[in-house]
PDB file of C-alpha atoms in Angstrom:
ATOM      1  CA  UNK A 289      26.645 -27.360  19.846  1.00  0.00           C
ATOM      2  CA  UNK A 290      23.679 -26.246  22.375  1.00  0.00           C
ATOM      3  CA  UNK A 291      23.893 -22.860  23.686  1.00  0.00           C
ATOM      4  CA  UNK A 292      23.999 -24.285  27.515  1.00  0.00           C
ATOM      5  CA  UNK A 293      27.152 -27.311  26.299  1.00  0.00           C
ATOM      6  CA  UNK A 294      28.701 -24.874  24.914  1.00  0.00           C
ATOM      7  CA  UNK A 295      28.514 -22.784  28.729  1.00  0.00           C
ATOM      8  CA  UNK A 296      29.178 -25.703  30.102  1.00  0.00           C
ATOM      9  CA  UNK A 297      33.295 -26.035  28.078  1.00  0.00           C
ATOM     10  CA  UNK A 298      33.440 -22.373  28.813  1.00  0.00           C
ATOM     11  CA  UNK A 299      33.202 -23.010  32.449  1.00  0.00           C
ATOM     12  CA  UNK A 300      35.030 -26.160  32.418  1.00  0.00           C
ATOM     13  CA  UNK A 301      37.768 -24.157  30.918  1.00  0.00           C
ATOM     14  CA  UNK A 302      37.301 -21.230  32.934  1.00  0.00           C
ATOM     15  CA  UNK A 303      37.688 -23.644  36.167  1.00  0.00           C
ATOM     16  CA  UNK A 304      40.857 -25.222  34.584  1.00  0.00           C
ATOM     17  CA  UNK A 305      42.499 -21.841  34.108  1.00  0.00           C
ATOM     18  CA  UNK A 306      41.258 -20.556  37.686  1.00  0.00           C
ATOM     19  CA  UNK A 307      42.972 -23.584  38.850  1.00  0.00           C
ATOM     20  CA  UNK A 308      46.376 -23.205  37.402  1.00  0.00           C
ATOM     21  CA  UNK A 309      45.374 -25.989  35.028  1.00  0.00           C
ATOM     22  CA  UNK A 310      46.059 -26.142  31.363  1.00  0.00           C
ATOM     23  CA  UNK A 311      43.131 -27.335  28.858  1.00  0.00           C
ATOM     24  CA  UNK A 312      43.651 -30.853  27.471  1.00  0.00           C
ATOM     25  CA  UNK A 313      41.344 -31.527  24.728  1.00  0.00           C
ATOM     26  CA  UNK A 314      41.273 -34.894  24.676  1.00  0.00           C
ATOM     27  CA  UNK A 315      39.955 -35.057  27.647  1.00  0.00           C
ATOM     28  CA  UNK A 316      36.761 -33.426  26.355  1.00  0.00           C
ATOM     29  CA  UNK A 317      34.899 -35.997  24.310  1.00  0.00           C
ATOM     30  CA  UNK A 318      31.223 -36.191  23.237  1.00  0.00           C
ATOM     31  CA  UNK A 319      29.200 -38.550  25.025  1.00  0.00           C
ATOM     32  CA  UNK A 320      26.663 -38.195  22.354  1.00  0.00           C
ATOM     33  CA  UNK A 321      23.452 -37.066  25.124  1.00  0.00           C
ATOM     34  CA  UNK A 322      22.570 -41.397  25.709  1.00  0.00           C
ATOM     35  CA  UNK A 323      24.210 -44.146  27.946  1.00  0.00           C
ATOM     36  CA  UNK A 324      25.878 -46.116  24.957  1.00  0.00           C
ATOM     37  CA  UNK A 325      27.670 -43.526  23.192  1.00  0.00           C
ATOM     38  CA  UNK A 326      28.758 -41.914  26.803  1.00  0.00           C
ATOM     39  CA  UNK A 327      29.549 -45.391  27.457  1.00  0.00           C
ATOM     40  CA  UNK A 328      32.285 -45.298  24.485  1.00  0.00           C
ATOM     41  CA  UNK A 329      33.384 -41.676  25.497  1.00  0.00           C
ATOM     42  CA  UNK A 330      34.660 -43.112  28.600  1.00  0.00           C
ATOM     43  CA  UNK A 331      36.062 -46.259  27.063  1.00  0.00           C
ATOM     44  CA  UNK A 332      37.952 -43.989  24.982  1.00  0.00           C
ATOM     45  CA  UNK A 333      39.433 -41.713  27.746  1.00  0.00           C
ATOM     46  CA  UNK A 334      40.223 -44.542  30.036  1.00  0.00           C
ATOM     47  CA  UNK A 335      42.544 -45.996  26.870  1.00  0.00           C
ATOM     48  CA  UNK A 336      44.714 -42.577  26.958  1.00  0.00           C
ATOM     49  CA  UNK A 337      48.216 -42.519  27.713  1.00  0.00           C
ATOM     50  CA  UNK A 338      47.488 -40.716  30.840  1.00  0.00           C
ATOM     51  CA  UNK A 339      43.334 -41.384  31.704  1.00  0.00           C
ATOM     52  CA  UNK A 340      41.206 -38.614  33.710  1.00  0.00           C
ATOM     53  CA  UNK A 341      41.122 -38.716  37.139  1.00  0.00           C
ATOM     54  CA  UNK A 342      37.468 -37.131  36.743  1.00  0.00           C
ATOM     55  CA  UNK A 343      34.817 -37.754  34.951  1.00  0.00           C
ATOM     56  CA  UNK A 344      31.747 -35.108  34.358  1.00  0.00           C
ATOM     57  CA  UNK A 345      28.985 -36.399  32.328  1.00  0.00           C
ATOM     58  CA  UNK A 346      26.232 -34.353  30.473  1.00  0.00           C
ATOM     59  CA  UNK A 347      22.882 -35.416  31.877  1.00  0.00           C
ATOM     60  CA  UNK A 348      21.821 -38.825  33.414  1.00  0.00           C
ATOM     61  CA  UNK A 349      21.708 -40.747  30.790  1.00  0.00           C
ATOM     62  CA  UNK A 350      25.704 -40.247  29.944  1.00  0.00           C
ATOM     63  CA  UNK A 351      26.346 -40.555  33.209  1.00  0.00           C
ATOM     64  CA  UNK A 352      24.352 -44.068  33.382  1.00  0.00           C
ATOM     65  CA  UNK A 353      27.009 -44.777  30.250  1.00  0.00           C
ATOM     66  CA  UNK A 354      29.973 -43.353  31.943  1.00  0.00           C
ATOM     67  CA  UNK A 355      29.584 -45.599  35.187  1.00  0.00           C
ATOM     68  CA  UNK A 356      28.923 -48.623  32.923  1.00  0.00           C
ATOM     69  CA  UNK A 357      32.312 -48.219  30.992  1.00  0.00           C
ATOM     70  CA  UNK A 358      33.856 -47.456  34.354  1.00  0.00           C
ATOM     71  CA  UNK A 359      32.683 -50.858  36.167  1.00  0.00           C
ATOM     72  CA  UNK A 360      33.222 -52.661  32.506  1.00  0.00           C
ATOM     73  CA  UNK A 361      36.843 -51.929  32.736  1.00  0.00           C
ATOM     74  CA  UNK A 362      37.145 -52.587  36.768  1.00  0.00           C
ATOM     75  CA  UNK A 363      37.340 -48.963  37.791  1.00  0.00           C
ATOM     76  CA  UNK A 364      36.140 -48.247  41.236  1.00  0.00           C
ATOM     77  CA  UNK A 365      34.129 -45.308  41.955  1.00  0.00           C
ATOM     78  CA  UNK A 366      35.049 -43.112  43.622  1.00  0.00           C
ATOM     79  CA  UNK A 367      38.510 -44.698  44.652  1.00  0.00           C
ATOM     80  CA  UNK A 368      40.365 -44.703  41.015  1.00  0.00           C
ATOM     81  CA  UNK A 369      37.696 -42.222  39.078  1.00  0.00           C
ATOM     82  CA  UNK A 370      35.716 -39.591  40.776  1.00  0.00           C
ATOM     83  CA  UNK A 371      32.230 -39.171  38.696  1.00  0.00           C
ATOM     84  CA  UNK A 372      30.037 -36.338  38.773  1.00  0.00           C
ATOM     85  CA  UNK A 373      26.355 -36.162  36.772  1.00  0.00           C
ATOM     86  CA  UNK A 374      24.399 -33.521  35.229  1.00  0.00           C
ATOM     87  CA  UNK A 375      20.574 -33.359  35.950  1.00  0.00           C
ATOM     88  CA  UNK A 376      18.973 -35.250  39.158  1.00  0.00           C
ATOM     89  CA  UNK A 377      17.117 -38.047  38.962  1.00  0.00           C
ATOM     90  CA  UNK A 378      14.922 -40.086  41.953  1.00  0.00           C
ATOM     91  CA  UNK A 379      17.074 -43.307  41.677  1.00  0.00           C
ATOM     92  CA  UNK A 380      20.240 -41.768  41.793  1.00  0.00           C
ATOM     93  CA  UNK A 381      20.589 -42.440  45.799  1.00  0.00           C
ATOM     94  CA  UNK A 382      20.038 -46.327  44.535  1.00  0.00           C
ATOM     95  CA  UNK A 383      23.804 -46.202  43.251  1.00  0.00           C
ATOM     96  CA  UNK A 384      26.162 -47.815  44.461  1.00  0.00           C
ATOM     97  CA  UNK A 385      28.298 -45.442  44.904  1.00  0.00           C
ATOM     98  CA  UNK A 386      25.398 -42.995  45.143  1.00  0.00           C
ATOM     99  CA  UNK A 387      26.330 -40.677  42.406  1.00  0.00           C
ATOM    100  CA  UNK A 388      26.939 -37.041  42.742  1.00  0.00           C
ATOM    101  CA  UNK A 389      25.296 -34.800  40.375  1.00  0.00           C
ATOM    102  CA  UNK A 390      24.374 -30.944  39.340  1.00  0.00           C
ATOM    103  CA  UNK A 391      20.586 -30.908  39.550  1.00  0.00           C
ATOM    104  CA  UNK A 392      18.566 -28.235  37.659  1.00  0.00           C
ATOM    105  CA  UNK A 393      15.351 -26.604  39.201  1.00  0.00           C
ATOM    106  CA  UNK A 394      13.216 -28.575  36.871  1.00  0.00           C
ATOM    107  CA  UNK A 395       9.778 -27.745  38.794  1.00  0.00           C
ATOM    108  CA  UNK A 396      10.408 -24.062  38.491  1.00  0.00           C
ATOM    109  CA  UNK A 397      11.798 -24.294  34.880  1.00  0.00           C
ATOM    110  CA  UNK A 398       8.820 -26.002  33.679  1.00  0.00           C
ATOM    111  CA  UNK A 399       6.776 -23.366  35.462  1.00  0.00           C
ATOM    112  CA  UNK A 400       8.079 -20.239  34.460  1.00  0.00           C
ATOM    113  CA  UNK A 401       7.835 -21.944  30.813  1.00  0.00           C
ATOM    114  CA  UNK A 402       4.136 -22.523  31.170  1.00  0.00           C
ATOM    115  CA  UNK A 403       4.380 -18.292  32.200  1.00  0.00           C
ATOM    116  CA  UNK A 404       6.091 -17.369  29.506  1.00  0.00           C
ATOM    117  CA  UNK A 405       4.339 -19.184  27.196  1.00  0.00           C
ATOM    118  CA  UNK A 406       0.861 -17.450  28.103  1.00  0.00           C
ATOM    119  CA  UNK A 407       2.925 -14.218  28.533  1.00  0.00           C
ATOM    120  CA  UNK A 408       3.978 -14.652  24.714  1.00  0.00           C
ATOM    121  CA  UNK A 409      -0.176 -15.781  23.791  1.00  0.00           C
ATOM    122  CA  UNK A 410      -1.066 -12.731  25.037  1.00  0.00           C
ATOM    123  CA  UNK A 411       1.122 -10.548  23.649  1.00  0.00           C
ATOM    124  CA  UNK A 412       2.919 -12.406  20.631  1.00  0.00           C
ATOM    125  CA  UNK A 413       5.092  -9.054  19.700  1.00  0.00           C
ATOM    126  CA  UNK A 414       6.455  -9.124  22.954  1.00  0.00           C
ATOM    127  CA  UNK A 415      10.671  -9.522  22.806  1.00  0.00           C
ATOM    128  CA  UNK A 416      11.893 -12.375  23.630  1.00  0.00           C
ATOM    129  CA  UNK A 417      14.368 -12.893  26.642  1.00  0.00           C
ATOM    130  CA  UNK A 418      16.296 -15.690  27.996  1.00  0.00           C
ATOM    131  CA  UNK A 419      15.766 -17.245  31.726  1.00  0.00           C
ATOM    132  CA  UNK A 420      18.902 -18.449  33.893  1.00  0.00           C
ATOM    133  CA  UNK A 421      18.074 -20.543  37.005  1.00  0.00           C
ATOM    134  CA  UNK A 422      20.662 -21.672  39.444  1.00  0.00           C
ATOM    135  CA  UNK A 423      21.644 -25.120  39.325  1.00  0.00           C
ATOM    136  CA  UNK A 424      22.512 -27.143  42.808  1.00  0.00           C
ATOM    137  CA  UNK A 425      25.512 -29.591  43.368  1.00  0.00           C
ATOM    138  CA  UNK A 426      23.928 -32.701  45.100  1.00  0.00           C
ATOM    139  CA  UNK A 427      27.611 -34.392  46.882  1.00  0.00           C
ATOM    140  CA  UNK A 428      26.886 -38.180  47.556  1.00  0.00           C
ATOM    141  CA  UNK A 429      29.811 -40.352  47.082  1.00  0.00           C
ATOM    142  CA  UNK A 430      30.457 -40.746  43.686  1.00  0.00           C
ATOM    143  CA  UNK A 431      33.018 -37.595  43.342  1.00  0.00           C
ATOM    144  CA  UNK A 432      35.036 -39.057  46.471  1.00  0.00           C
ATOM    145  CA  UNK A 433      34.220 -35.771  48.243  1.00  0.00           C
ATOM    146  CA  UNK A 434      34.488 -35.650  52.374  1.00  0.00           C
TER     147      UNK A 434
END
């Protein structure tokens, strides 16, 4: 998978085991990156023996497919199924519930990309390094959070 999914299962599973929780992989499916196959993800943990309680999905669009599965099969959000989004987007306060997500510092990624980019034009030998930014939780309703 992608170097920052694959962070993302470590964490997940880091977060578990912090918590006294054991790792259940079925509950880790691939939503696929789009709405429809996130939208059969969910279908296909809400038909488990035992369903999530939770739902994280990997960037808006799966998270646009996780909420449609979730009002398809008469879940309410946040009252049976807390959901919680990757990646901000304007419309999300539109939601009803307005949806709770992890948004990325996409201004200040795109600039330091432009930087790096004429960093590496002007000196095309130079190594090559990797850039973390801080992401921020945005609570709204969706996750059933006070």
């Amino acid at each position: 998978g992608l170097g920052t999914s694959d962070e993302r299962v470590a964490g997940y599973q880091a977060a578990l085991q912090a918590a006294g929780l054991v790792f259940d992989p079925q509950l880790l499916v691939n939503g696929g990156s789009s709405s429809e196959p996130a939208r059969q993800a969910t279908a296909q943990l809400l038909a488990l023996a035992t369903p999530p309680t939770a739902i994280m999905a990997g960037n808006n669009l799966m998270t646009l497919g996780a909420m449609h599965a979730l009002r398809d099969a008469n879940i309410d959000v946040p009252g049976q199924m807390a959901l919680v989004g990757f990646d901000d987007f304007d419309w999300a306060d539109f939601f009803v519930p307005r949806l709770t997500l992890i948004a990325q510092p996409v201004q200040e990624l795109g600039a330091r990309a432009v930087n790096l980019l004429i960093e590496r034009m002007a000196s095309p030998k130079r190594k090559t390094h990797s850039v973390r930014l801080a992401p921020t939780l945005k609570i709204r309703n969706s996750c059933g959070c006070p």
